[in-house]
Amino acid sequence: MADLTANTLDATRAHYMALTRQRRLYGGIMLLVFVLLLASGFGIANDRNAGGFLPGLPHIFDFPADVVAEAWQKRANLPGHLRDAIPALIETINIAAVATLTGACGAIVLSLLSTHGLAPWPRLIPLFRRVMDLMRAIPEIVIALVLIFVLGGGPVPAAIAIAFHTVGALGKLFSEVNENADQKPLEGLASVGATWPQRMMLGLVPQVAPNWFSYALLRFEINIRASAILGFVGAGGIGYELKNAISWGQGKFDEAAAVFILLFLTIVVFDQMSSMVRNRLTHGSMKPGPLKGAAQ
């Protein structure tokens, strides 16, 4: 009996070591493939840049250095530039807020329709999930470029593009929250004849609302950055002002630096505020901390 046990342990140990070696081999192969792809990507980028990509890498910090130097030389003008950029910043925040609110409402609907045990049409769950995948897969800048071509420049295309992407991103997160909800309140409401909207509103929403709101705040931070980026393609906001200042070149770098500073401070302020609110909702504490399970 002892020999049989020893042989079993030896066989198990040998099998485990074989699996470990196999896993390390696969890991090494994947690392090698990644390095080869990275080297190939650098080569392609260098060729498409007329051979100037790799030689230009040592000069990557020249432009930031010029901006900082001119901004420091004209530092007396920075307060005025900051004041002038505030209306564009407010427009950027408004774009992000409208897109987040609209996208969160759409995400709630799609998440309820794509959650097992909650969806009124279970057979259509894969369809709604693929819709969210599609909305999440298309970058905001691509949607914004199409809408700008159709509607013209301004904040409306940016808000629509960000809201479209937000529906897909938040819909996935909301559906994961929904799956962890307790089904007993829903079953109790169903037993007394409650309709599907009534079961969702009275049995589900009170359980998941704090997490929904927490993820929506996190997405609002992301949308502020996205709305600033979309300004570079003519979607308005502070990104548009930054694009104009950078495109002008030497002589306007102090304005570009002011926009950079204002945008950075705004993102930091909203990040800290939303972190405090999220932790208050999820942990009952105002101390900032990471949000578990958050995804970009």
PDB file of C-alpha atoms in Angstrom:
ATOM      1  CA  MET A   1       0.000   0.000   0.000  1.00  0.00           C
ATOM      2  CA  ALA A   2       2.842   2.376   0.876  1.00  0.00           C
ATOM      3  CA  ASP A   3       4.600   1.555  -2.400  1.00  0.00           C
ATOM      4  CA  LEU A   4       1.395   2.275  -4.300  1.00  0.00           C
ATOM      5  CA  THR A   5       0.981   5.634  -2.566  1.00  0.00           C
ATOM      6  CA  ALA A   6       4.635   6.542  -3.242  1.00  0.00           C
ATOM      7  CA  ASN A   7       4.277   5.577  -6.891  1.00  0.00           C
ATOM      8  CA  THR A   8       1.118   7.689  -7.169  1.00  0.00           C
ATOM      9  CA  LEU A   9       2.865  10.694  -5.610  1.00  0.00           C
ATOM     10  CA  ASP A  10       5.853  10.244  -7.933  1.00  0.00           C
ATOM     11  CA  ALA A  11       3.575  10.020 -10.948  1.00  0.00           C
ATOM     12  CA  THR A  12       1.632  13.098  -9.858  1.00  0.00           C
ATOM     13  CA  ARG A  13       4.861  15.023  -9.256  1.00  0.00           C
ATOM     14  CA  ALA A  14       6.241  14.008 -12.639  1.00  0.00           C
ATOM     15  CA  HIS A  15       2.990  14.997 -14.353  1.00  0.00           C
ATOM     16  CA  TYR A  16       3.019  18.362 -12.567  1.00  0.00           C
ATOM     17  CA  MET A  17       6.641  19.026 -13.565  1.00  0.00           C
ATOM     18  CA  ALA A  18       5.809  18.109 -17.163  1.00  0.00           C
ATOM     19  CA  LEU A  19       2.906  20.538 -17.183  1.00  0.00           C
ATOM     20  CA  THR A  20       5.118  23.229 -15.648  1.00  0.00           C
ATOM     21  CA  ARG A  21       7.775  22.733 -18.332  1.00  0.00           C
ATOM     22  CA  GLN A  22       5.100  22.801 -21.021  1.00  0.00           C
ATOM     23  CA  ARG A  23       3.646  26.020 -19.630  1.00  0.00           C
ATOM     24  CA  ARG A  24       7.083  27.628 -19.495  1.00  0.00           C
ATOM     25  CA  LEU A  25       7.745  26.533 -23.072  1.00  0.00           C
ATOM     26  CA  TYR A  26       4.475  28.064 -24.258  1.00  0.00           C
ATOM     27  CA  GLY A  27       5.252  31.223 -22.299  1.00  0.00           C
ATOM     28  CA  GLY A  28       8.694  31.461 -23.894  1.00  0.00           C
ATOM     29  CA  ILE A  29       7.241  30.950 -27.359  1.00  0.00           C
ATOM     30  CA  MET A  30       4.631  33.655 -26.771  1.00  0.00           C
ATOM     31  CA  LEU A  31       7.317  36.036 -25.500  1.00  0.00           C
ATOM     32  CA  LEU A  32       9.445  35.333 -28.568  1.00  0.00           C
ATOM     33  CA  VAL A  33       6.462  35.929 -30.881  1.00  0.00           C
ATOM     34  CA  PHE A  34       5.700  39.199 -29.058  1.00  0.00           C
ATOM     35  CA  VAL A  35       9.299  40.399 -29.440  1.00  0.00           C
ATOM     36  CA  LEU A  36       9.314  39.493 -33.131  1.00  0.00           C
ATOM     37  CA  LEU A  37       6.021  41.303 -33.708  1.00  0.00           C
ATOM     38  CA  LEU A  38       7.334  44.338 -31.823  1.00  0.00           C
ATOM     39  CA  ALA A  39      10.508  44.411 -33.900  1.00  0.00           C
ATOM     40  CA  SER A  40       8.502  43.948 -37.092  1.00  0.00           C
ATOM     41  CA  GLY A  41       6.175  46.789 -36.072  1.00  0.00           C
ATOM     42  CA  PHE A  42       9.114  49.125 -35.523  1.00  0.00           C
ATOM     43  CA  GLY A  43      10.488  48.157 -38.918  1.00  0.00           C
ATOM     44  CA  ILE A  44       7.165  48.792 -40.672  1.00  0.00           C
ATOM     45  CA  ALA A  45       6.756  52.123 -38.889  1.00  0.00           C
ATOM     46  CA  ASN A  46      10.267  53.127 -39.907  1.00  0.00           C
ATOM     47  CA  ASP A  47       9.685  52.167 -43.551  1.00  0.00           C
ATOM     48  CA  ARG A  48       6.339  53.982 -43.764  1.00  0.00           C
ATOM     49  CA  ASN A  49       7.945  57.051 -42.214  1.00  0.00           C
ATOM     50  CA  ALA A  50      10.497  57.176 -45.038  1.00  0.00           C
ATOM     51  CA  GLY A  51      13.178  55.725 -42.786  1.00  0.00           C
ATOM     52  CA  GLY A  52      12.889  58.562 -40.283  1.00  0.00           C
ATOM     53  CA  PHE A  53      11.216  56.758 -37.400  1.00  0.00           C
ATOM     54  CA  LEU A  54      14.227  55.190 -35.696  1.00  0.00           C
ATOM     55  CA  PRO A  55      16.580  58.147 -36.356  1.00  0.00           C
ATOM     56  CA  GLY A  56      13.905  60.475 -35.008  1.00  0.00           C
ATOM     57  CA  LEU A  57      13.508  58.676 -31.677  1.00  0.00           C
ATOM     58  CA  PRO A  58      16.367  60.616 -29.988  1.00  0.00           C
ATOM     59  CA  HIS A  59      14.498  63.852 -30.809  1.00  0.00           C
ATOM     60  CA  ILE A  60      11.170  62.742 -29.323  1.00  0.00           C
ATOM     61  CA  PHE A  61      11.461  65.211 -26.431  1.00  0.00           C
ATOM     62  CA  ASP A  62      12.484  68.202 -28.549  1.00  0.00           C
ATOM     63  CA  PHE A  63       8.923  69.433 -29.063  1.00  0.00           C
ATOM     64  CA  PRO A  64       7.910  69.216 -25.365  1.00  0.00           C
ATOM     65  CA  ALA A  65      11.133  70.986 -24.486  1.00  0.00           C
ATOM     66  CA  ASP A  66      10.303  73.827 -26.899  1.00  0.00           C
ATOM     67  CA  VAL A  67       6.797  74.134 -25.429  1.00  0.00           C
ATOM     68  CA  VAL A  68       8.105  74.261 -21.860  1.00  0.00           C
ATOM     69  CA  ALA A  69      10.821  76.738 -22.771  1.00  0.00           C
ATOM     70  CA  GLU A  70       8.455  79.166 -24.489  1.00  0.00           C
ATOM     71  CA  ALA A  71       5.836  78.777 -21.768  1.00  0.00           C
ATOM     72  CA  TRP A  72       8.428  79.624 -19.123  1.00  0.00           C
ATOM     73  CA  GLN A  73       9.638  82.582 -21.133  1.00  0.00           C
ATOM     74  CA  LYS A  74       6.047  83.893 -21.391  1.00  0.00           C
ATOM     75  CA  ARG A  75       4.903  82.681 -17.985  1.00  0.00           C
ATOM     76  CA  ALA A  76       3.369  86.063 -17.212  1.00  0.00           C
ATOM     77  CA  ASN A  77       0.753  85.381 -19.915  1.00  0.00           C
ATOM     78  CA  LEU A  78      -0.296  81.966 -18.533  1.00  0.00           C
ATOM     79  CA  PRO A  79      -3.061  83.236 -16.184  1.00  0.00           C
ATOM     80  CA  GLY A  80      -4.727  85.042 -19.066  1.00  0.00           C
ATOM     81  CA  HIS A  81      -4.478  82.008 -21.332  1.00  0.00           C
ATOM     82  CA  LEU A  82      -5.940  79.809 -18.592  1.00  0.00           C
ATOM     83  CA  ARG A  83      -8.880  82.190 -18.225  1.00  0.00           C
ATOM     84  CA  ASP A  84      -9.458  82.267 -21.989  1.00  0.00           C
ATOM     85  CA  ALA A  85      -9.511  78.451 -22.200  1.00  0.00           C
ATOM     86  CA  ILE A  86     -12.137  77.967 -19.479  1.00  0.00           C
ATOM     87  CA  PRO A  87     -15.176  78.245 -21.856  1.00  0.00           C
ATOM     88  CA  ALA A  88     -13.704  75.514 -24.059  1.00  0.00           C
ATOM     89  CA  LEU A  89     -13.049  73.402 -20.967  1.00  0.00           C
ATOM     90  CA  ILE A  90     -16.675  73.798 -19.850  1.00  0.00           C
ATOM     91  CA  GLU A  91     -17.783  72.669 -23.301  1.00  0.00           C
ATOM     92  CA  THR A  92     -15.553  69.589 -22.995  1.00  0.00           C
ATOM     93  CA  ILE A  93     -17.010  68.726 -19.581  1.00  0.00           C
ATOM     94  CA  ASN A  94     -20.537  69.210 -20.934  1.00  0.00           C
ATOM     95  CA  ILE A  95     -19.809  66.848 -23.832  1.00  0.00           C
ATOM     96  CA  ALA A  96     -18.507  64.216 -21.423  1.00  0.00           C
ATOM     97  CA  ALA A  97     -21.444  64.650 -19.029  1.00  0.00           C
ATOM     98  CA  VAL A  98     -24.114  64.398 -21.730  1.00  0.00           C
ATOM     99  CA  ALA A  99     -22.389  61.418 -23.335  1.00  0.00           C
ATOM    100  CA  THR A 100     -21.994  59.633 -20.005  1.00  0.00           C
ATOM    101  CA  LEU A 101     -25.614  60.200 -18.964  1.00  0.00           C
ATOM    102  CA  THR A 102     -26.999  59.135 -22.341  1.00  0.00           C
ATOM    103  CA  GLY A 103     -24.633  56.187 -22.630  1.00  0.00           C
ATOM    104  CA  ALA A 104     -25.404  54.997 -19.088  1.00  0.00           C
ATOM    105  CA  CYS A 105     -29.146  54.981 -19.807  1.00  0.00           C
ATOM    106  CA  GLY A 106     -28.604  52.934 -22.963  1.00  0.00           C
ATOM    107  CA  ALA A 107     -26.201  50.635 -21.111  1.00  0.00           C
ATOM    108  CA  ILE A 108     -28.781  49.924 -18.410  1.00  0.00           C
ATOM    109  CA  VAL A 109     -31.312  48.801 -21.002  1.00  0.00           C
ATOM    110  CA  LEU A 110     -28.864  46.604 -22.925  1.00  0.00           C
ATOM    111  CA  SER A 111     -27.400  45.123 -19.745  1.00  0.00           C
ATOM    112  CA  LEU A 112     -30.829  44.037 -18.540  1.00  0.00           C
ATOM    113  CA  LEU A 113     -31.601  42.515 -21.927  1.00  0.00           C
ATOM    114  CA  SER A 114     -28.295  40.596 -22.016  1.00  0.00           C
ATOM    115  CA  THR A 115     -28.097  39.191 -18.466  1.00  0.00           C
ATOM    116  CA  HIS A 116     -28.937  35.540 -17.887  1.00  0.00           C
ATOM    117  CA  GLY A 117     -31.806  35.136 -15.455  1.00  0.00           C
ATOM    118  CA  LEU A 118     -33.039  38.692 -15.998  1.00  0.00           C
ATOM    119  CA  ALA A 119     -33.576  39.052 -19.736  1.00  0.00           C
ATOM    120  CA  PRO A 120     -37.214  38.871 -20.882  1.00  0.00           C
ATOM    121  CA  TRP A 121     -36.095  37.191 -24.139  1.00  0.00           C
ATOM    122  CA  PRO A 122     -33.298  34.754 -23.225  1.00  0.00           C
ATOM    123  CA  ARG A 123     -32.791  33.613 -26.814  1.00  0.00           C
ATOM    124  CA  LEU A 124     -31.830  37.157 -27.835  1.00  0.00           C
ATOM    125  CA  ILE A 125     -29.110  37.484 -25.187  1.00  0.00           C
ATOM    126  CA  PRO A 126     -26.289  36.641 -27.674  1.00  0.00           C
ATOM    127  CA  LEU A 127     -27.654  39.247 -30.078  1.00  0.00           C
ATOM    128  CA  PHE A 128     -27.650  42.015 -27.468  1.00  0.00           C
ATOM    129  CA  ARG A 129     -24.166  40.994 -26.309  1.00  0.00           C
ATOM    130  CA  ARG A 130     -22.819  41.193 -29.859  1.00  0.00           C
ATOM    131  CA  VAL A 131     -24.415  44.627 -30.235  1.00  0.00           C
ATOM    132  CA  MET A 132     -22.527  45.799 -27.140  1.00  0.00           C
ATOM    133  CA  ASP A 133     -19.325  44.226 -28.470  1.00  0.00           C
ATOM    134  CA  LEU A 134     -19.741  46.133 -31.726  1.00  0.00           C
ATOM    135  CA  MET A 135     -20.418  49.429 -29.967  1.00  0.00           C
ATOM    136  CA  ARG A 136     -17.401  48.887 -27.749  1.00  0.00           C
ATOM    137  CA  ALA A 137     -15.122  47.866 -30.610  1.00  0.00           C
ATOM    138  CA  ILE A 138     -15.556  50.980 -32.777  1.00  0.00           C
ATOM    139  CA  PRO A 139     -13.285  53.807 -31.530  1.00  0.00           C
ATOM    140  CA  GLU A 140     -14.923  57.102 -30.683  1.00  0.00           C
ATOM    141  CA  ILE A 141     -12.703  58.990 -33.102  1.00  0.00           C
ATOM    142  CA  VAL A 142     -13.925  56.898 -36.055  1.00  0.00           C
ATOM    143  CA  ILE A 143     -17.563  57.553 -35.176  1.00  0.00           C
ATOM    144  CA  ALA A 144     -16.820  61.243 -34.635  1.00  0.00           C
ATOM    145  CA  LEU A 145     -15.128  61.568 -38.038  1.00  0.00           C
ATOM    146  CA  VAL A 146     -18.156  60.042 -39.782  1.00  0.00           C
ATOM    147  CA  LEU A 147     -20.595  62.248 -37.868  1.00  0.00           C
ATOM    148  CA  ILE A 148     -18.524  65.373 -38.505  1.00  0.00           C
ATOM    149  CA  PHE A 149     -18.658  64.591 -42.225  1.00  0.00           C
ATOM    150  CA  VAL A 150     -22.463  64.266 -41.996  1.00  0.00           C
ATOM    151  CA  LEU A 151     -23.376  66.856 -39.341  1.00  0.00           C
ATOM    152  CA  GLY A 152     -20.423  69.226 -39.461  1.00  0.00           C
ATOM    153  CA  GLY A 153     -18.013  70.140 -36.686  1.00  0.00           C
ATOM    154  CA  GLY A 154     -19.045  70.940 -33.135  1.00  0.00           C
ATOM    155  CA  PRO A 155     -19.829  69.269 -29.830  1.00  0.00           C
ATOM    156  CA  VAL A 156     -22.861  67.266 -31.029  1.00  0.00           C
ATOM    157  CA  PRO A 157     -20.880  64.692 -33.080  1.00  0.00           C
ATOM    158  CA  ALA A 158     -18.458  64.287 -30.186  1.00  0.00           C
ATOM    159  CA  ALA A 159     -21.253  63.686 -27.669  1.00  0.00           C
ATOM    160  CA  ILE A 160     -22.945  61.131 -29.944  1.00  0.00           C
ATOM    161  CA  ALA A 161     -19.670  59.304 -30.660  1.00  0.00           C
ATOM    162  CA  ILE A 162     -18.682  59.084 -26.987  1.00  0.00           C
ATOM    163  CA  ALA A 163     -22.203  58.063 -25.925  1.00  0.00           C
ATOM    164  CA  PHE A 164     -22.221  55.287 -28.553  1.00  0.00           C
ATOM    165  CA  HIS A 165     -18.966  53.836 -27.217  1.00  0.00           C
ATOM    166  CA  THR A 166     -20.075  54.353 -23.608  1.00  0.00           C
ATOM    167  CA  VAL A 167     -23.185  52.220 -24.137  1.00  0.00           C
ATOM    168  CA  GLY A 168     -21.025  49.248 -25.140  1.00  0.00           C
ATOM    169  CA  ALA A 169     -18.429  49.724 -22.404  1.00  0.00           C
ATOM    170  CA  LEU A 170     -20.840  50.333 -19.526  1.00  0.00           C
ATOM    171  CA  GLY A 171     -23.306  47.739 -20.805  1.00  0.00           C
ATOM    172  CA  LYS A 172     -20.744  44.978 -20.299  1.00  0.00           C
ATOM    173  CA  LEU A 173     -19.850  46.206 -16.813  1.00  0.00           C
ATOM    174  CA  PHE A 174     -23.494  46.629 -15.811  1.00  0.00           C
ATOM    175  CA  SER A 175     -24.360  43.127 -17.024  1.00  0.00           C
ATOM    176  CA  GLU A 176     -21.570  41.657 -14.891  1.00  0.00           C
ATOM    177  CA  VAL A 177     -22.949  43.521 -11.876  1.00  0.00           C
ATOM    178  CA  ASN A 178     -26.449  42.275 -12.670  1.00  0.00           C
ATOM    179  CA  GLU A 179     -25.304  38.658 -12.728  1.00  0.00           C
ATOM    180  CA  ASN A 180     -24.123  38.939  -9.113  1.00  0.00           C
ATOM    181  CA  ALA A 181     -27.462  40.275  -7.862  1.00  0.00           C
ATOM    182  CA  ASP A 182     -29.592  38.221  -5.485  1.00  0.00           C
ATOM    183  CA  GLN A 183     -32.442  36.561  -7.365  1.00  0.00           C
ATOM    184  CA  LYS A 184     -34.695  36.038  -4.323  1.00  0.00           C
ATOM    185  CA  PRO A 185     -36.300  39.519  -4.394  1.00  0.00           C
ATOM    186  CA  LEU A 186     -37.022  39.061  -8.088  1.00  0.00           C
ATOM    187  CA  GLU A 187     -38.565  35.652  -7.480  1.00  0.00           C
ATOM    188  CA  GLY A 188     -40.692  37.074  -4.682  1.00  0.00           C
ATOM    189  CA  LEU A 189     -41.972  39.870  -6.900  1.00  0.00           C
ATOM    190  CA  ALA A 190     -42.694  37.397  -9.699  1.00  0.00           C
ATOM    191  CA  SER A 191     -44.703  35.212  -7.318  1.00  0.00           C
ATOM    192  CA  VAL A 192     -47.100  38.092  -6.600  1.00  0.00           C
ATOM    193  CA  GLY A 193     -47.598  38.904 -10.276  1.00  0.00           C
ATOM    194  CA  ALA A 194     -45.154  41.785 -10.782  1.00  0.00           C
ATOM    195  CA  THR A 195     -44.334  42.639 -14.388  1.00  0.00           C
ATOM    196  CA  TRP A 196     -40.785  42.517 -15.748  1.00  0.00           C
ATOM    197  CA  PRO A 197     -40.212  46.305 -15.431  1.00  0.00           C
ATOM    198  CA  GLN A 198     -41.557  46.199 -11.877  1.00  0.00           C
ATOM    199  CA  ARG A 199     -39.237  43.317 -10.965  1.00  0.00           C
ATOM    200  CA  MET A 200     -36.242  45.156 -12.380  1.00  0.00           C
ATOM    201  CA  MET A 201     -37.110  48.483 -10.752  1.00  0.00           C
ATOM    202  CA  LEU A 202     -38.054  47.140  -7.306  1.00  0.00           C
ATOM    203  CA  GLY A 203     -35.968  43.977  -7.022  1.00  0.00           C
ATOM    204  CA  LEU A 204     -32.780  44.630  -9.003  1.00  0.00           C
ATOM    205  CA  VAL A 205     -32.071  48.347  -9.153  1.00  0.00           C
ATOM    206  CA  PRO A 206     -31.806  48.845  -5.351  1.00  0.00           C
ATOM    207  CA  GLN A 207     -29.128  46.127  -5.277  1.00  0.00           C
ATOM    208  CA  VAL A 208     -26.993  47.269  -8.204  1.00  0.00           C
ATOM    209  CA  ALA A 209     -27.523  51.049  -8.300  1.00  0.00           C
ATOM    210  CA  PRO A 210     -24.398  51.891  -6.217  1.00  0.00           C
ATOM    211  CA  ASN A 211     -22.156  49.842  -8.520  1.00  0.00           C
ATOM    212  CA  TRP A 212     -23.857  51.233 -11.609  1.00  0.00           C
ATOM    213  CA  PHE A 213     -23.259  54.766 -10.398  1.00  0.00           C
ATOM    214  CA  SER A 214     -19.684  53.920  -9.462  1.00  0.00           C
ATOM    215  CA  TYR A 215     -18.871  52.590 -12.931  1.00  0.00           C
ATOM    216  CA  ALA A 216     -20.653  55.549 -14.543  1.00  0.00           C
ATOM    217  CA  LEU A 217     -18.421  57.950 -12.598  1.00  0.00           C
ATOM    218  CA  LEU A 218     -15.355  56.031 -13.708  1.00  0.00           C
ATOM    219  CA  ARG A 219     -16.554  56.251 -17.290  1.00  0.00           C
ATOM    220  CA  PHE A 220     -17.137  59.982 -16.892  1.00  0.00           C
ATOM    221  CA  GLU A 221     -13.425  60.435 -16.175  1.00  0.00           C
ATOM    222  CA  ILE A 222     -12.572  58.484 -19.324  1.00  0.00           C
ATOM    223  CA  ASN A 223     -15.060  60.490 -21.385  1.00  0.00           C
ATOM    224  CA  ILE A 224     -13.488  63.790 -20.328  1.00  0.00           C
ATOM    225  CA  ARG A 225     -10.213  62.630 -21.844  1.00  0.00           C
ATOM    226  CA  ALA A 226     -12.003  61.251 -24.906  1.00  0.00           C
ATOM    227  CA  SER A 227     -13.864  64.521 -25.515  1.00  0.00           C
ATOM    228  CA  ALA A 228     -10.573  66.422 -25.312  1.00  0.00           C
ATOM    229  CA  ILE A 229      -9.017  64.071 -27.874  1.00  0.00           C
ATOM    230  CA  LEU A 230     -11.964  64.398 -30.255  1.00  0.00           C
ATOM    231  CA  GLY A 231     -11.370  68.139 -30.317  1.00  0.00           C
ATOM    232  CA  PHE A 232      -8.367  67.416 -32.540  1.00  0.00           C
ATOM    233  CA  VAL A 233     -10.696  66.258 -35.328  1.00  0.00           C
ATOM    234  CA  GLY A 234     -12.937  69.314 -35.101  1.00  0.00           C
ATOM    235  CA  ALA A 235     -15.405  68.167 -32.461  1.00  0.00           C
ATOM    236  CA  GLY A 236     -15.072  71.308 -30.344  1.00  0.00           C
ATOM    237  CA  GLY A 237     -14.043  71.685 -26.738  1.00  0.00           C
ATOM    238  CA  ILE A 238     -10.636  72.259 -25.261  1.00  0.00           C
ATOM    239  CA  GLY A 239      -9.045  69.759 -27.629  1.00  0.00           C
ATOM    240  CA  TYR A 240      -9.874  72.041 -30.545  1.00  0.00           C
ATOM    241  CA  GLU A 241      -8.158  74.957 -28.826  1.00  0.00           C
ATOM    242  CA  LEU A 242      -5.127  72.786 -28.133  1.00  0.00           C
ATOM    243  CA  LYS A 243      -4.966  71.675 -31.758  1.00  0.00           C
ATOM    244  CA  ASN A 244      -5.052  75.281 -32.981  1.00  0.00           C
ATOM    245  CA  ALA A 245      -2.307  76.329 -30.572  1.00  0.00           C
ATOM    246  CA  ILE A 246      -0.055  73.418 -31.538  1.00  0.00           C
ATOM    247  CA  SER A 247      -0.747  73.817 -35.275  1.00  0.00           C
ATOM    248  CA  TRP A 248       0.262  77.472 -35.134  1.00  0.00           C
ATOM    249  CA  GLY A 249       3.687  76.422 -33.920  1.00  0.00           C
ATOM    250  CA  GLN A 250       6.351  78.649 -32.452  1.00  0.00           C
ATOM    251  CA  GLY A 251       4.830  81.711 -30.840  1.00  0.00           C
ATOM    252  CA  LYS A 252       1.687  79.949 -29.587  1.00  0.00           C
ATOM    253  CA  PHE A 253       3.344  77.313 -27.424  1.00  0.00           C
ATOM    254  CA  ASP A 254       2.520  79.282 -24.287  1.00  0.00           C
ATOM    255  CA  GLU A 255      -1.192  78.933 -25.103  1.00  0.00           C
ATOM    256  CA  ALA A 256      -0.693  75.203 -25.720  1.00  0.00           C
ATOM    257  CA  ALA A 257       1.028  74.881 -22.347  1.00  0.00           C
ATOM    258  CA  ALA A 258      -1.851  76.686 -20.634  1.00  0.00           C
ATOM    259  CA  VAL A 259      -4.372  74.304 -22.212  1.00  0.00           C
ATOM    260  CA  PHE A 260      -2.254  71.324 -21.147  1.00  0.00           C
ATOM    261  CA  ILE A 261      -2.114  72.602 -17.567  1.00  0.00           C
ATOM    262  CA  LEU A 262      -5.854  73.303 -17.422  1.00  0.00           C
ATOM    263  CA  LEU A 263      -6.742  69.907 -18.873  1.00  0.00           C
ATOM    264  CA  PHE A 264      -4.383  68.104 -16.493  1.00  0.00           C
ATOM    265  CA  LEU A 265      -5.782  69.890 -13.443  1.00  0.00           C
ATOM    266  CA  THR A 266      -9.351  69.172 -14.544  1.00  0.00           C
ATOM    267  CA  ILE A 267      -8.694  65.459 -14.965  1.00  0.00           C
ATOM    268  CA  VAL A 268      -6.943  65.285 -11.584  1.00  0.00           C
ATOM    269  CA  VAL A 269      -9.796  67.111  -9.817  1.00  0.00           C
ATOM    270  CA  PHE A 270     -12.528  64.960 -11.354  1.00  0.00           C
ATOM    271  CA  ASP A 271     -10.502  61.811 -10.756  1.00  0.00           C
ATOM    272  CA  GLN A 272     -10.154  62.582  -7.048  1.00  0.00           C
ATOM    273  CA  MET A 273     -13.779  63.638  -6.672  1.00  0.00           C
ATOM    274  CA  SER A 274     -15.151  60.551  -8.406  1.00  0.00           C
ATOM    275  CA  SER A 275     -12.780  58.290  -6.462  1.00  0.00           C
ATOM    276  CA  MET A 276     -14.111  59.682  -3.201  1.00  0.00           C
ATOM    277  CA  VAL A 277     -17.715  59.224  -4.295  1.00  0.00           C
ATOM    278  CA  ARG A 278     -17.070  55.689  -5.608  1.00  0.00           C
ATOM    279  CA  ASN A 279     -15.433  54.621  -2.369  1.00  0.00           C
ATOM    280  CA  ARG A 280     -18.256  56.188  -0.401  1.00  0.00           C
ATOM    281  CA  LEU A 281     -20.752  54.141  -2.406  1.00  0.00           C
ATOM    282  CA  THR A 282     -18.892  50.830  -2.453  1.00  0.00           C
ATOM    283  CA  HIS A 283     -16.996  50.839   0.849  1.00  0.00           C
ATOM    284  CA  GLY A 284     -18.698  53.478   2.960  1.00  0.00           C
ATOM    285  CA  SER A 285     -15.451  55.449   3.182  1.00  0.00           C
ATOM    286  CA  MET A 286     -14.286  58.705   1.652  1.00  0.00           C
ATOM    287  CA  LYS A 287     -10.679  57.514   1.467  1.00  0.00           C
ATOM    288  CA  PRO A 288      -9.594  57.087  -2.161  1.00  0.00           C
ATOM    289  CA  GLY A 289      -8.817  53.585  -3.303  1.00  0.00           C
ATOM    290  CA  PRO A 290      -8.943  51.343  -6.381  1.00  0.00           C
ATOM    291  CA  LEU A 291     -12.260  50.162  -7.773  1.00  0.00           C
ATOM    292  CA  LYS A 292     -12.144  46.417  -8.008  1.00  0.00           C
ATOM    293  CA  GLY A 293     -13.195  44.951 -11.294  1.00  0.00           C
ATOM    294  CA  ALA A 294     -13.109  48.264 -13.178  1.00  0.00           C
ATOM    295  CA  ALA A 295     -12.257  47.943 -16.851  1.00  0.00           C
ATOM    296  CA  GLN A 296     -11.347  50.524 -19.537  1.00  0.00           C
TER     297      GLN A 296
END
